[in-house]
Structures are given as C-alpha cells and as structure tokens.
Short mmCIF file of C-alpha atoms and ligand atoms in Angstrom, two decimals:
data_model
loop_
_atom_site.label_atom_id
_atom_site.label_comp_id
_atom_site.label_asym_id
_atom_site.label_seq_id
_atom_site.Cartn_x
_atom_site.Cartn_y
_atom_site.Cartn_z
CA MET A 1 33.14 8.78 5.38
CA SER A 2 34.81 9.48 1.99
CA GLN A 3 33.03 11.12 -0.58
CA THR A 4 33.84 8.86 -3.52
CA CYS A 5 33.68 5.16 -4.60
CA ARG A 6 35.94 3.57 -6.94
CA ILE A 7 34.83 1.40 -9.61
CA GLU A 8 37.42 -0.91 -11.30
CA LEU A 9 35.94 -1.93 -14.98
CA ASP A 10 38.26 -2.78 -18.09
CA GLY A 11 41.66 -2.41 -16.29
CA LYS A 12 40.38 1.28 -15.46
CA SER A 13 39.08 3.51 -12.43
CA HIS A 14 36.04 5.59 -11.86
CA GLU A 15 34.74 7.79 -9.29
CA PHE A 16 31.41 7.50 -8.45
CA PRO A 17 30.05 9.89 -5.82
CA LEU A 18 28.59 9.07 -2.53
CA VAL A 19 24.63 10.14 -1.06
CA GLU A 20 24.26 10.16 2.62
CA GLY A 21 20.25 10.39 3.91
CA THR A 22 19.04 12.35 6.99
CA GLU A 23 19.18 8.88 8.80
CA ARG A 24 22.86 7.66 7.09
CA GLU A 25 21.33 5.22 4.71
CA ARG A 26 24.70 5.61 1.86
CA ALA A 27 24.35 4.82 -1.52
CA ILE A 28 26.59 4.61 -4.87
CA ASP A 29 25.31 7.67 -7.54
CA ILE A 30 25.87 5.39 -10.09
CA SER A 31 23.89 7.79 -12.63
CA THR A 32 26.89 8.93 -14.49
CA LEU A 33 27.79 4.43 -14.96
CA ARG A 34 26.42 3.89 -18.30
CA ASP A 35 27.87 6.88 -20.00
CA ARG A 36 31.50 6.85 -18.50
CA THR A 37 31.98 2.92 -18.31
CA GLY A 38 29.55 0.86 -21.01
CA TYR A 39 28.35 -1.02 -18.18
CA ILE A 40 25.19 -0.49 -16.39
CA THR A 41 24.00 -2.18 -12.80
CA LEU A 42 21.66 -5.72 -12.86
CA ASP A 43 19.92 -5.96 -9.65
CA ASP A 44 16.89 -8.48 -10.19
CA GLY A 45 13.64 -7.10 -8.03
CA TYR A 46 15.42 -4.07 -7.38
CA GLY A 47 16.77 -5.57 -3.93
CA ASN A 48 19.73 -3.08 -4.08
CA THR A 49 18.57 -0.31 -6.21
CA GLY A 50 17.64 3.55 -4.63
CA SER A 51 15.07 4.62 -7.13
CA CYS A 52 14.80 7.76 -6.14
CA THR A 53 15.83 10.31 -3.21
CA SER A 54 11.94 11.09 -0.86
CA SER A 55 11.45 12.63 2.08
CA ILE A 56 7.99 10.71 3.46
CA THR A 57 8.53 8.27 4.73
CA TYR A 58 11.38 6.49 6.96
CA ILE A 59 12.24 2.93 6.96
CA ASP A 60 15.17 0.69 9.57
CA GLY A 61 14.27 -2.90 8.28
CA ASP A 62 16.52 -4.32 10.81
CA LYS A 63 15.90 -1.96 13.50
CA GLY A 64 11.93 -2.52 12.78
CA ILE A 65 11.55 1.21 12.55
CA LEU A 66 8.85 3.58 10.61
CA ARG A 67 8.08 6.90 10.25
CA TYR A 68 6.46 9.34 8.77
CA ARG A 69 8.35 12.55 7.88
CA GLY A 70 9.98 11.72 10.94
CA ILE A 71 7.14 10.96 13.57
CA PRO A 72 7.03 7.33 14.42
CA ILE A 73 4.32 5.15 13.67
CA GLU A 74 3.69 4.10 17.26
CA GLN A 75 3.29 7.59 18.01
CA LEU A 76 0.35 8.10 15.23
CA ALA A 77 -1.53 4.95 15.99
CA GLU A 78 -1.95 6.49 19.55
CA HIS A 79 -2.57 9.82 18.87
CA GLY A 80 -3.57 10.27 15.16
CA THR A 81 -6.34 10.39 13.29
CA PHE A 82 -6.20 9.27 9.91
CA VAL A 83 -7.31 12.78 7.85
CA GLU A 84 -4.83 14.28 9.98
CA THR A 85 -1.96 11.53 9.04
CA ALA A 86 -3.41 11.94 5.55
CA TRP A 87 -2.38 15.83 5.55
CA LEU A 88 1.24 14.70 7.50
CA VAL A 89 1.98 12.37 5.13
CA ILE A 90 0.97 14.80 1.91
CA TRP A 91 2.47 18.59 3.33
CA GLY A 92 5.57 16.86 5.21
CA ARG A 93 4.21 18.52 8.95
CA LEU A 94 1.35 18.01 11.17
CA PRO A 95 -1.98 20.50 10.17
CA THR A 96 -2.46 23.03 12.00
CA ALA A 97 -6.69 23.54 12.84
CA ASP A 98 -7.23 25.30 10.84
CA GLU A 99 -5.37 23.32 7.88
CA LEU A 100 -7.02 20.16 9.38
CA GLN A 101 -10.08 21.69 9.49
CA ARG A 102 -10.01 22.96 5.65
CA PHE A 103 -8.86 19.46 4.88
CA ARG A 104 -11.82 18.20 6.63
CA THR A 105 -14.19 19.83 4.74
CA ARG A 106 -12.55 19.64 1.82
CA LEU A 107 -13.02 15.99 2.31
CA THR A 108 -16.85 16.67 3.31
CA THR A 109 -17.74 18.93 -0.12
CA ASN A 110 -15.79 16.58 -1.84
CA GLU A 111 -17.94 12.73 -0.65
CA MET A 112 -20.39 12.41 -3.14
CA LEU A 113 -19.88 10.80 -6.84
CA HIS A 114 -21.16 12.69 -9.87
CA GLU A 115 -24.54 11.30 -10.90
CA SER A 116 -23.49 9.46 -14.20
CA LEU A 117 -20.11 8.42 -12.20
CA ARG A 118 -22.51 6.73 -9.94
CA SER A 119 -23.92 4.90 -13.31
CA HIS A 120 -20.61 3.50 -13.53
CA PHE A 121 -21.22 1.28 -11.29
CA GLU A 122 -24.03 -0.72 -13.04
CA GLY A 123 -21.61 -1.79 -16.13
CA PHE A 124 -19.83 -4.22 -13.33
CA PRO A 125 -21.05 -7.81 -13.60
CA PRO A 126 -22.36 -8.03 -10.08
CA ASN A 127 -19.58 -10.64 -8.93
CA ALA A 128 -16.59 -8.32 -10.74
CA HIS A 129 -13.73 -8.03 -7.82
CA PRO A 130 -13.51 -4.79 -5.70
CA MET A 131 -10.17 -4.07 -6.90
CA ALA A 132 -11.10 -3.94 -10.48
CA ILE A 133 -13.75 -1.05 -9.92
CA LEU A 134 -11.50 0.57 -7.62
CA SER A 135 -9.04 1.22 -9.98
CA ALA A 136 -11.54 1.86 -13.59
CA MET A 137 -13.72 4.18 -11.53
CA ILE A 138 -10.32 6.32 -9.88
CA ASN A 139 -9.49 6.59 -13.42
CA ALA A 140 -12.90 7.27 -14.99
CA MET A 141 -13.08 10.32 -12.42
CA SER A 142 -10.37 12.06 -14.00
CA CYS A 143 -12.99 12.30 -16.88
CA TYR A 144 -15.08 14.60 -14.42
CA GLU A 145 -12.39 16.38 -13.00
CA PRO A 146 -11.35 18.35 -16.02
CA GLU A 147 -9.34 20.81 -14.02
CA MET A 148 -7.76 18.44 -12.01
CA MET A 149 -5.45 17.40 -15.03
CA GLU A 150 -2.94 19.96 -14.51
CA ILE A 151 -2.14 20.89 -11.05
CA GLU A 152 -0.42 24.10 -11.04
CA ASP A 153 -0.73 25.39 -7.28
CA GLU A 154 -0.74 23.99 -4.30
CA ARG A 155 -4.33 25.03 -3.15
CA THR A 156 -5.53 22.42 -6.92
CA LEU A 157 -3.06 20.37 -5.29
CA GLU A 158 -4.91 20.08 -2.16
CA ARG A 159 -7.87 19.80 -3.72
CA ALA A 160 -7.14 16.82 -6.22
CA ALA A 161 -5.69 15.29 -3.33
CA ALA A 162 -8.82 15.56 -0.77
CA ARG A 163 -10.88 14.47 -4.00
CA ILE A 164 -9.48 10.92 -4.52
CA ILE A 165 -9.38 10.37 -1.28
CA SER A 166 -12.64 11.24 0.11
CA LYS A 167 -14.11 9.71 -3.01
CA VAL A 168 -11.93 6.73 -2.75
CA ARG A 169 -14.07 5.96 0.02
CA THR A 170 -17.56 6.00 -2.10
CA ILE A 171 -16.41 4.12 -3.97
CA ALA A 172 -15.07 1.32 -2.31
CA ALA A 173 -18.40 1.07 -0.02
CA ALA A 174 -20.46 1.33 -3.31
CA SER A 175 -18.58 -1.38 -5.11
CA TYR A 176 -19.07 -3.12 -2.37
CA LYS A 177 -23.15 -2.59 -2.13
CA MET A 178 -23.46 -3.11 -6.28
CA SER A 179 -21.63 -6.50 -5.12
CA ILE A 180 -24.22 -7.44 -2.39
CA GLY A 181 -27.59 -6.18 -4.23
CA GLN A 182 -28.24 -3.11 -1.91
CA PRO A 183 -28.86 -0.03 -2.90
CA LEU A 184 -26.12 1.98 -2.76
CA MET A 185 -25.84 4.91 0.18
CA TYR A 186 -25.18 9.04 0.26
CA PRO A 187 -22.36 9.86 2.40
CA ARG A 188 -23.40 11.54 5.34
CA PRO A 189 -21.65 15.36 6.17
CA ASP A 190 -21.67 15.44 9.63
CA PHE A 191 -19.49 12.35 10.11
CA SER A 192 -16.45 11.90 10.71
CA TYR A 193 -14.38 10.10 7.90
CA CYS A 194 -13.76 6.55 9.08
CA LYS A 195 -17.54 6.62 10.11
CA ASN A 196 -18.94 8.16 7.08
CA PHE A 197 -17.06 5.05 5.20
CA LEU A 198 -18.99 2.59 7.47
CA HIS A 199 -22.42 3.82 7.42
CA MET A 200 -21.94 3.93 3.17
CA MET A 201 -20.88 0.11 3.77
CA PHE A 202 -23.11 -0.79 6.83
CA SER A 203 -26.31 1.13 6.70
CA VAL A 204 -29.16 0.60 4.46
CA PRO A 205 -32.23 2.21 3.96
CA TYR A 206 -34.41 1.74 6.30
CA ASN A 207 -31.94 1.26 8.69
CA ASP A 208 -28.48 3.15 10.01
CA TYR A 209 -25.57 1.98 10.98
CA ASP A 210 -24.18 3.84 13.47
CA PRO A 211 -20.78 1.60 14.20
CA ASP A 212 -19.35 1.09 17.75
CA PRO A 213 -16.31 3.69 18.57
CA GLU A 214 -13.95 0.41 19.31
CA ILE A 215 -14.38 -0.54 15.46
CA ASN A 216 -14.36 3.24 14.33
CA ARG A 217 -11.12 3.90 16.10
CA ALA A 218 -9.69 0.80 14.94
CA LEU A 219 -10.35 1.54 11.43
CA SER A 220 -8.59 4.87 11.72
CA LEU A 221 -5.59 2.70 13.28
CA PHE A 222 -5.26 0.13 10.35
CA LEU A 223 -5.80 3.32 7.33
CA ILE A 224 -3.08 4.87 9.48
CA LEU A 225 -0.70 2.29 9.54
CA HIS A 226 -0.99 1.49 5.80
CA ALA A 227 -0.89 5.59 4.34
CA ASP A 228 2.75 4.89 3.27
CA HIS A 229 5.67 2.93 3.06
CA GLU A 230 8.59 4.12 1.11
CA GLN A 231 9.04 2.40 -1.98
CA ASN A 232 6.83 -0.48 -2.68
CA CYS A 233 6.04 -1.99 -5.58
CA SER A 234 2.55 0.00 -5.93
CA THR A 235 4.23 2.96 -4.82
CA SER A 236 7.09 2.88 -6.87
CA THR A 237 4.19 2.07 -9.55
CA VAL A 238 2.95 5.47 -8.74
CA ARG A 239 6.11 6.86 -9.49
CA MET A 240 6.37 5.14 -12.40
CA VAL A 241 3.46 6.41 -14.30
CA ALA A 242 3.72 10.16 -12.77
CA SER A 243 7.11 9.89 -14.48
CA SER A 244 5.52 9.59 -17.87
CA GLY A 245 3.88 13.38 -16.77
CA ALA A 246 0.74 11.19 -16.34
CA ASN A 247 -2.38 12.56 -13.64
CA MET A 248 -2.93 11.82 -9.62
CA PHE A 249 -6.04 9.85 -10.90
CA ALA A 250 -4.07 7.90 -13.33
CA SER A 251 -1.14 7.06 -11.25
CA CYS A 252 -2.84 6.26 -8.46
CA ALA A 253 -5.56 3.38 -10.07
CA ALA A 254 -2.35 2.13 -11.55
CA GLY A 255 -1.36 2.16 -7.53
CA VAL A 256 -4.57 0.03 -6.74
CA CYS A 257 -3.41 -2.60 -9.76
CA ALA A 258 0.25 -3.53 -8.65
CA LEU A 259 -1.25 -3.53 -5.19
CA TRP A 260 -3.91 -6.17 -5.98
CA GLY A 261 -1.19 -9.00 -5.76
CA PRO A 262 -1.18 -11.69 -3.22
CA LEU A 263 2.68 -10.88 -2.63
CA HIS A 264 2.19 -7.34 -1.68
CA GLY A 265 -1.08 -5.75 -0.72
CA GLY A 266 -3.73 -9.21 -2.04
CA ALA A 267 -1.72 -10.97 1.00
CA ASN A 268 -4.23 -9.61 3.99
CA VAL A 269 -6.61 -11.86 1.71
CA ALA A 270 -3.85 -14.77 1.14
CA VAL A 271 -3.35 -14.71 5.10
CA VAL A 272 -7.53 -15.43 5.78
CA GLU A 273 -7.70 -17.71 3.38
CA MET A 274 -4.27 -19.88 4.71
CA LEU A 275 -6.15 -18.95 8.42
CA GLU A 276 -9.20 -20.57 7.23
CA PHE A 277 -7.71 -23.49 5.61
CA ILE A 278 -6.15 -24.29 8.29
CA ARG A 279 -8.90 -24.16 10.26
CA GLN A 280 -11.69 -26.06 7.77
CA SER A 281 -8.85 -28.98 6.79
CA GLY A 282 -8.25 -29.36 10.73
CA MET A 283 -4.85 -29.65 10.29
CA SER A 284 -2.17 -29.12 13.10
CA VAL A 285 -0.30 -25.38 12.84
CA ALA A 286 2.90 -27.42 12.96
CA ASP A 287 2.01 -29.89 9.51
CA TYR A 288 1.21 -26.73 8.04
CA VAL A 289 4.18 -25.26 8.37
CA LYS A 290 6.14 -27.86 7.64
CA ARG A 291 4.10 -28.09 4.50
CA VAL A 292 5.57 -24.18 3.94
CA LYS A 293 8.94 -25.38 4.20
CA ALA A 294 8.87 -28.48 2.48
CA LYS A 295 11.71 -28.73 -1.02
CA ASP A 296 10.21 -26.99 -4.14
CA SER A 297 7.25 -25.90 -2.07
CA LYS A 298 5.39 -23.30 -3.69
CA LEU A 299 3.56 -22.60 -0.58
CA ARG A 300 4.61 -19.62 1.50
CA LEU A 301 3.42 -18.44 4.94
CA MET A 302 0.88 -15.45 3.85
CA GLY A 303 1.63 -12.49 6.34
CA PHE A 304 5.09 -13.11 6.86
CA GLY A 305 8.35 -11.75 5.13
CA HIS A 306 9.43 -8.35 4.31
CA ARG A 307 11.76 -7.07 1.48
CA VAL A 308 12.85 -4.56 3.89
CA TYR A 309 12.19 -5.82 7.14
CA ARG A 310 14.79 -8.41 8.31
CA ASN A 311 12.67 -7.02 12.36
CA PHE A 312 9.36 -7.08 13.03
CA ASP A 313 7.18 -5.46 10.81
CA PRO A 314 6.13 -2.55 14.03
CA ARG A 315 2.51 -2.11 12.24
CA SER A 316 2.33 -5.51 13.08
CA LYS A 317 2.83 -5.30 16.10
CA ILE A 318 0.54 -2.37 16.29
CA LEU A 319 -2.18 -4.25 14.74
CA LYS A 320 -1.81 -7.01 16.64
CA ALA A 321 -2.05 -5.53 20.32
CA ALA A 322 -5.06 -3.82 18.66
CA ALA A 323 -6.94 -7.30 17.52
CA ASP A 324 -6.27 -8.57 20.85
CA LYS A 325 -7.68 -5.26 22.44
CA MET A 326 -10.93 -5.01 20.05
CA LEU A 327 -11.81 -8.56 20.08
CA ALA A 328 -11.86 -8.25 23.98
CA LYS A 329 -14.10 -5.25 24.03
CA LEU A 330 -16.44 -6.46 21.63
CA ASN A 331 -16.51 -9.45 22.60
CA ILE A 332 -15.77 -11.48 19.31
CA GLN A 333 -14.19 -14.76 19.71
CA ASP A 334 -12.39 -16.00 16.28
CA PRO A 335 -10.80 -18.86 15.91
CA LEU A 336 -8.90 -17.39 13.23
CA LEU A 337 -6.56 -15.30 15.83
CA GLU A 338 -6.12 -18.27 17.47
CA ILE A 339 -4.54 -20.12 15.15
CA ALA A 340 -2.76 -16.77 13.98
CA GLY A 341 -1.09 -16.98 16.94
CA GLU A 342 -0.02 -20.33 17.16
CA LEU A 343 1.33 -20.11 13.71
CA GLU A 344 3.45 -16.89 14.71
CA ASP A 345 4.94 -19.09 17.48
CA VAL A 346 5.69 -22.27 15.69
CA ALA A 347 7.05 -20.04 13.10
CA LEU A 348 9.38 -17.34 15.14
CA ASN A 349 11.09 -20.05 17.09
CA ASP A 350 11.30 -22.28 13.50
CA PRO A 351 15.26 -22.42 12.32
CA TYR A 352 13.83 -21.66 8.39
CA PHE A 353 12.24 -18.52 9.21
CA ILE A 354 15.17 -17.44 11.86
CA GLU A 355 17.44 -18.23 9.28
CA ARG A 356 15.62 -15.67 6.97
CA LYS A 357 14.85 -13.43 8.92
CA LEU A 358 10.79 -13.99 8.73
CA TYR A 359 8.48 -12.01 10.47
CA PRO A 360 4.99 -11.30 10.74
CA ASN A 361 4.10 -8.26 8.50
CA VAL A 362 1.59 -5.52 8.64
CA ASP A 363 -1.05 -8.13 6.35
CA PHE A 364 -0.42 -11.18 9.34
CA TYR A 365 -2.99 -9.50 11.85
CA SER A 366 -5.00 -6.78 9.70
CA GLY A 367 -7.67 -9.60 8.09
CA ILE A 368 -8.43 -10.63 11.88
CA ILE A 369 -9.71 -6.88 12.61
CA MET A 370 -11.37 -6.69 9.25
CA ARG A 371 -13.46 -9.18 9.48
CA ALA A 372 -13.83 -8.07 13.24
CA MET A 373 -15.19 -4.97 11.37
CA GLY A 374 -17.91 -6.43 9.72
CA ILE A 375 -15.43 -6.23 6.40
CA PRO A 376 -15.60 -8.93 3.48
CA LEU A 377 -12.77 -10.79 2.58
CA ASN A 378 -13.16 -9.79 -1.10
CA MET A 379 -12.78 -5.65 0.26
CA PHE A 380 -9.75 -6.09 2.23
CA THR A 381 -7.11 -5.32 -0.69
CA VAL A 382 -9.38 -2.09 -1.24
CA MET A 383 -9.10 -0.87 2.20
CA PHE A 384 -5.34 -1.72 2.22
CA ALA A 385 -5.92 1.25 -1.02
CA MET A 386 -8.00 3.44 0.53
CA GLY A 387 -5.36 3.71 3.57
CA ARG A 388 -2.26 3.81 0.82
CA MET A 389 -4.23 6.71 -0.91
CA PRO A 390 -2.02 10.04 1.19
CA GLY A 391 1.19 8.05 0.58
CA TRP A 392 0.35 7.11 -3.23
CA ILE A 393 -0.82 11.19 -3.56
CA ALA A 394 2.64 11.80 -1.41
CA ASN A 395 4.92 10.46 -4.45
CA TRP A 396 2.77 11.95 -6.92
CA LYS A 397 3.73 14.98 -5.39
CA GLU A 398 7.57 14.46 -5.13
CA ILE A 399 7.76 13.84 -8.96
CA HIS A 400 5.24 16.28 -9.56
CA ASP A 401 7.60 19.13 -7.66
CA ASN A 402 10.63 18.04 -8.98
CA PRO A 403 11.84 19.63 -11.50
CA LYS A 404 15.19 17.59 -11.84
CA ALA A 405 12.40 14.73 -12.25
CA ARG A 406 13.44 12.25 -15.55
CA LEU A 407 11.17 9.86 -16.84
CA GLN A 408 11.78 6.81 -15.02
CA ARG A 409 12.74 4.07 -17.83
CA PRO A 410 15.24 0.97 -16.35
CA ARG A 411 17.51 -0.87 -18.67
CA GLN A 412 17.63 -4.47 -19.62
CA ILE A 413 20.17 -7.12 -20.23
CA TYR A 414 18.97 -8.69 -23.52
CA THR A 415 19.26 -12.71 -23.12
CA GLY A 416 16.97 -13.27 -26.25
CA GLU A 417 18.07 -14.71 -29.89
CA ASN A 418 21.14 -13.33 -32.06
CA ILE A 419 19.84 -11.83 -35.16
CA HIS A 420 18.34 -14.09 -37.37
CA ASP A 421 16.01 -13.46 -40.93
CA TYR A 422 12.42 -13.33 -41.00
CA VAL A 423 11.16 -16.96 -42.94
CA PRO A 424 7.93 -15.94 -45.16
CA LEU A 425 4.81 -17.98 -43.58
CA SER A 426 5.30 -20.62 -46.53
CA GLN A 427 8.64 -22.10 -45.65
CA ARG A 428 7.71 -22.38 -41.42
N1 CMC B 501 7.37 -18.18 3.56
C1 CMC B 501 7.58 -19.49 3.40
N2 CMC B 501 8.74 -18.74 2.79
C2 CMC B 501 9.36 -17.44 2.51
C3 CMC B 501 8.15 -16.60 2.91
C4 CMC B 501 7.33 -17.10 3.24
N3 CMC B 501 6.28 -15.85 3.35
N4 CMC B 501 8.80 -15.15 2.20
C5 CMC B 501 10.02 -15.52 2.51
N5 CMC B 501 10.57 -16.58 2.18
C6 CMC B 501 11.99 -17.77 1.45
C7 CMC B 501 11.61 -17.72 0.85
O1 CMC B 501 11.01 -19.00 -0.34
C8 CMC B 501 13.79 -17.60 0.13
O2 CMC B 501 13.67 -18.28 0.88
P1 CMC B 501 15.30 -19.22 0.11
O3 CMC B 501 15.96 -18.39 0.02
O4 CMC B 501 15.07 -20.88 0.37
O5 CMC B 501 14.65 -19.55 -1.34
C9 CMC B 501 14.23 -16.58 1.43
O6 CMC B 501 12.66 -16.46 2.67
C10 CMC B 501 13.92 -15.12 0.73
O7 CMC B 501 12.92 -14.90 0.05
P2 CMC B 501 12.58 -13.86 -1.08
O8 CMC B 501 11.28 -14.00 -1.86
O9 CMC B 501 13.75 -13.42 -1.92
O10 CMC B 501 11.76 -12.58 -0.04
P3 CMC B 501 11.41 -11.20 -1.03
O11 CMC B 501 12.34 -9.78 -0.29
O12 CMC B 501 11.31 -11.59 -2.29
O13 CMC B 501 10.40 -11.16 -0.52
C11 CMC B 501 8.08 -11.17 0.13
C12 CMC B 501 9.28 -11.08 0.24
C13 CMC B 501 7.32 -9.46 0.93
C14 CMC B 501 7.34 -10.82 -1.49
C15 CMC B 501 8.01 -12.34 1.13
O14 CMC B 501 8.16 -12.48 2.21
C16 CMC B 501 6.55 -13.62 1.14
O15 CMC B 501 6.26 -13.76 -0.06
N6 CMC B 501 5.84 -13.13 2.20
C17 CMC B 501 4.49 -13.81 1.84
C18 CMC B 501 3.45 -13.07 1.12
C19 CMC B 501 3.33 -10.91 1.85
O16 CMC B 501 2.66 -11.77 3.13
N7 CMC B 501 3.40 -10.40 1.55
C20 CMC B 501 2.96 -8.88 2.16
C21 CMC B 501 4.00 -8.23 2.39
S1 CMC B 501 4.22 -6.86 3.79
C22 CMC B 501 2.80 -5.76 2.64
C23 CMC B 501 3.37 -5.20 1.25
O17 CMC B 501 3.67 -4.82 1.15
O18 CMC B 501 2.08 -5.71 0.84
#
C-alpha cells in the first residue's frame, strides 16, 4: 500500500500520509490540510471522519463484527460477566483473579450514595425523567468526590471508575423508586453487581426481591452487550467534553444526555412504543412497514439501521436468542416479541430495507428482554447508560492518558449573512 495520498487543489499537488489500523482500516491523515491548503473537509454527520485512533473496540460493520479489546462479543456474551467486561474495556485486558476481586470489592464499598446526595432526589418532581436525574446526579456526584477531580495515577483512576460504575446503579434504581413513590432501598454488599441492582429496583422494606437466576444472567448479558461501541454519538460526546480537560463525572454526565435521544440510546424505548402501537392499533405489520416507506414519511422503523453496520448488528442476534430462551424458561408470552419477529421478517425481505442495508440493531430486541425483567419503559435508556459506563470511562481514559491529546474543536463552513450594519431599534 502506498504510504501517502496525493490531493490536487488549485493546481497544486499535496501529499498526505495514510494511516492503517491493526485491522487494516485505512485513513488519510489530513491534520495539516488547512495549514497547507486553506481548505477544510466537510462531512455532515461525520460518516467519513475518524475523530481519533482508539484501541478499545473494533467494529467491522460490513461483516457484523464487534470486539472489545480484540475479544469477540459472542465470547464475552457466553462466558463473561459485566464486571470483568468493564475491567477489560477500561484496562485493555481481562483481569486476573486478584484484579477482579479488588475491583469487585471497590464496587461494593462504593455502592452507597452520600446521604446528602440521596436528598437531591427529593428536589426532582415525581414524574421527572430518570435520564435527567441520572445525568444531574452523576454531575452532582463530583461535588462529593473532590479528590477525584484530578486523576493522577492508575489507583485513583480505578477508584473513580469503580465509584461511577457502582453509584450509577444505585442512582438508577433510586430514580425509579422515587418515580413510583416507594422508599429508596439500600444496596446489599453480599449481592453481585446485577443482583444488587435488581434488589434496589424491586425489593421493598417488607419484602426482599429474589431474582430468578435467568433474569440475573439476562441483565449481565444486556450490560455486556452495551459496554462499548466505539465512536457513537454519546461516546464522541464524552471524548469531546474530556478533551477540554473536564473531569470523568462531567464527561460521563454529558454522555448520558447524548444517549437520551431516540436515534441513539432512546431507540430502545421507541422500539417498544412502536411495537405497542402496532399491537394496540390492530394495524398489520405489512401496513406499518408501508407507512414507514411512504414518500415523505417521517416514520422510521425503530431498532433498524445503523451508521456503521450494513449487516446484522451482532448484538441484536445475541439478544434475540437470549429473549427467546428467557421468555421460554420463565414461561412469559410477550405479544410484542411476536410482532417484532414479524416486523423483522417483513423488513428483511423488503427491497427498501435490503437496498439500504437496514438490519435490526441492538435496540430491536433489548426492550423485550427488559420487559421480561420487569424494567419499566422509562428506565430502558438508563439501563443502556449503566451498561455503557465502562466504554465512556475507557474513552475518557484514552484522552486523559494521551499526552498529545488536543482540544476537540471542529471547524465549519459559514453560510449566514455577509457583513451588514447594526440598525438601531427605532429604525427597525
Ligand atoms: N427506517 C426506515 N428507513 C431508514 C431507517 C429506519 N430505521 N434508517 C435509515 N433509513 C433510511 C433513510 O431514510 C435513508 O433513506 P434515503 O436514502 O431514501 O433517504 C437511508 O436509510 C439512510 O439513512 P440515514 O439516516 O442516512 O442513515 P444514518 O446512518 O444517518 O442513520 C440511524 C443511522 C441509526 C440514525 C438510522 O438508521 C435510524 O434512524 N434508525 C432508527 C433509530 C434507531 O434504531 N437507532 C438506534 C441505533 S443503534 C444503537 C445506538 O447506537 O444507539
């Protein structure tokens, strides 16, 4: 492969280096383009722009491949736990038994919220969206952890990561409890990460909730599958905020806000709303798909399509199999699963979706699993955020550890008014 790329501009030829990743993805390094030519590149939505090099997650969207730190997602889904996946994503290799134990202990010792932080919940109206609460509370957490604002060594970083990953779970469950008017449940140090979350969500002071191991495992799987996904909208937001030197809490809080939207993490809510709409309206799946395809339709088939995958999202395959298995084991009949299966069949055989390479993404089946776990709809995107926390932290760490990291600051092409004079109010 040639090591440079030649670009002709205004009759002059300029050479730019080519960059190749470990999986042979190639890029043109245009970091000197503007200085040398006066031009910038314009790439609406960044579909062709690499904002960084990263060694965390690899995706081949054409082949439907996803790997964390080189390990296929299918293997982690089958053999891993969320806590060891989190460690892998953040520190780049699977933890030893001692490292895993130390991290687990840190998660346990950090599971409580500062009592004053707990009282923040009372400031939110009862119907406040849990994503708003989550973002606000992660930011508020930094006020109680001043020593974590400047991270100077690995140990402090591990402590900060454990605090966020552990407390996010407590905050998520507490925001749910507040929204339904139930007392907040204290975490249980004898429970695993996932079981503890389910306990804080569903136990009440007079009745302990003891989740079926199937539900525990499904939650772990869900979190593993969401742990990272390279430079998606929320992770890029985290990196952007981190690039200003902002602390880990502020950066992750920003990630939660970016995740909220229906084109990104909020799609898991939108999918279930869509399936419910089809069920309740009695409309056939074929008719719904017709509406999506209609010219000038603003409707999208939620849970379908992806900026990077032009093939099955491997996470959706794993989640579909897990949903089938879990519902059968727990003897749950969910009519939405049937509608989802029909929708998938219709779409995968329809030229509109085939030509555009639109396949089910992670959000298509994740809602079915969460419903079976008893997670309420307005908590779905919070669950995604809990899972994504290790990825955000790992990406924050990549920026933090990189002595050459620069402030991220894209350019623009201005298309507004040309210069004209200020008109005094009396003359307008
Ligand atoms: N339903 C119907 N048409 C679609 C869909 C869809 N879900 N997704 C894309 N298209 C069409 C789109 O209308 C366009 O058609 P045309 O060429 O005729 O204008 C073409 O496919 C390309 O779409 P695009 O908007 O340029 O694609 P994108 O890469 O910008 O969008 C996406 C990616 C995920 C935002 C989009 O596929 C979408 O809106 N999907 C539904 C929302 C969703 O499920 N989001 C979750 C994404 S996965 C989890 C995550 O990362 O958060």
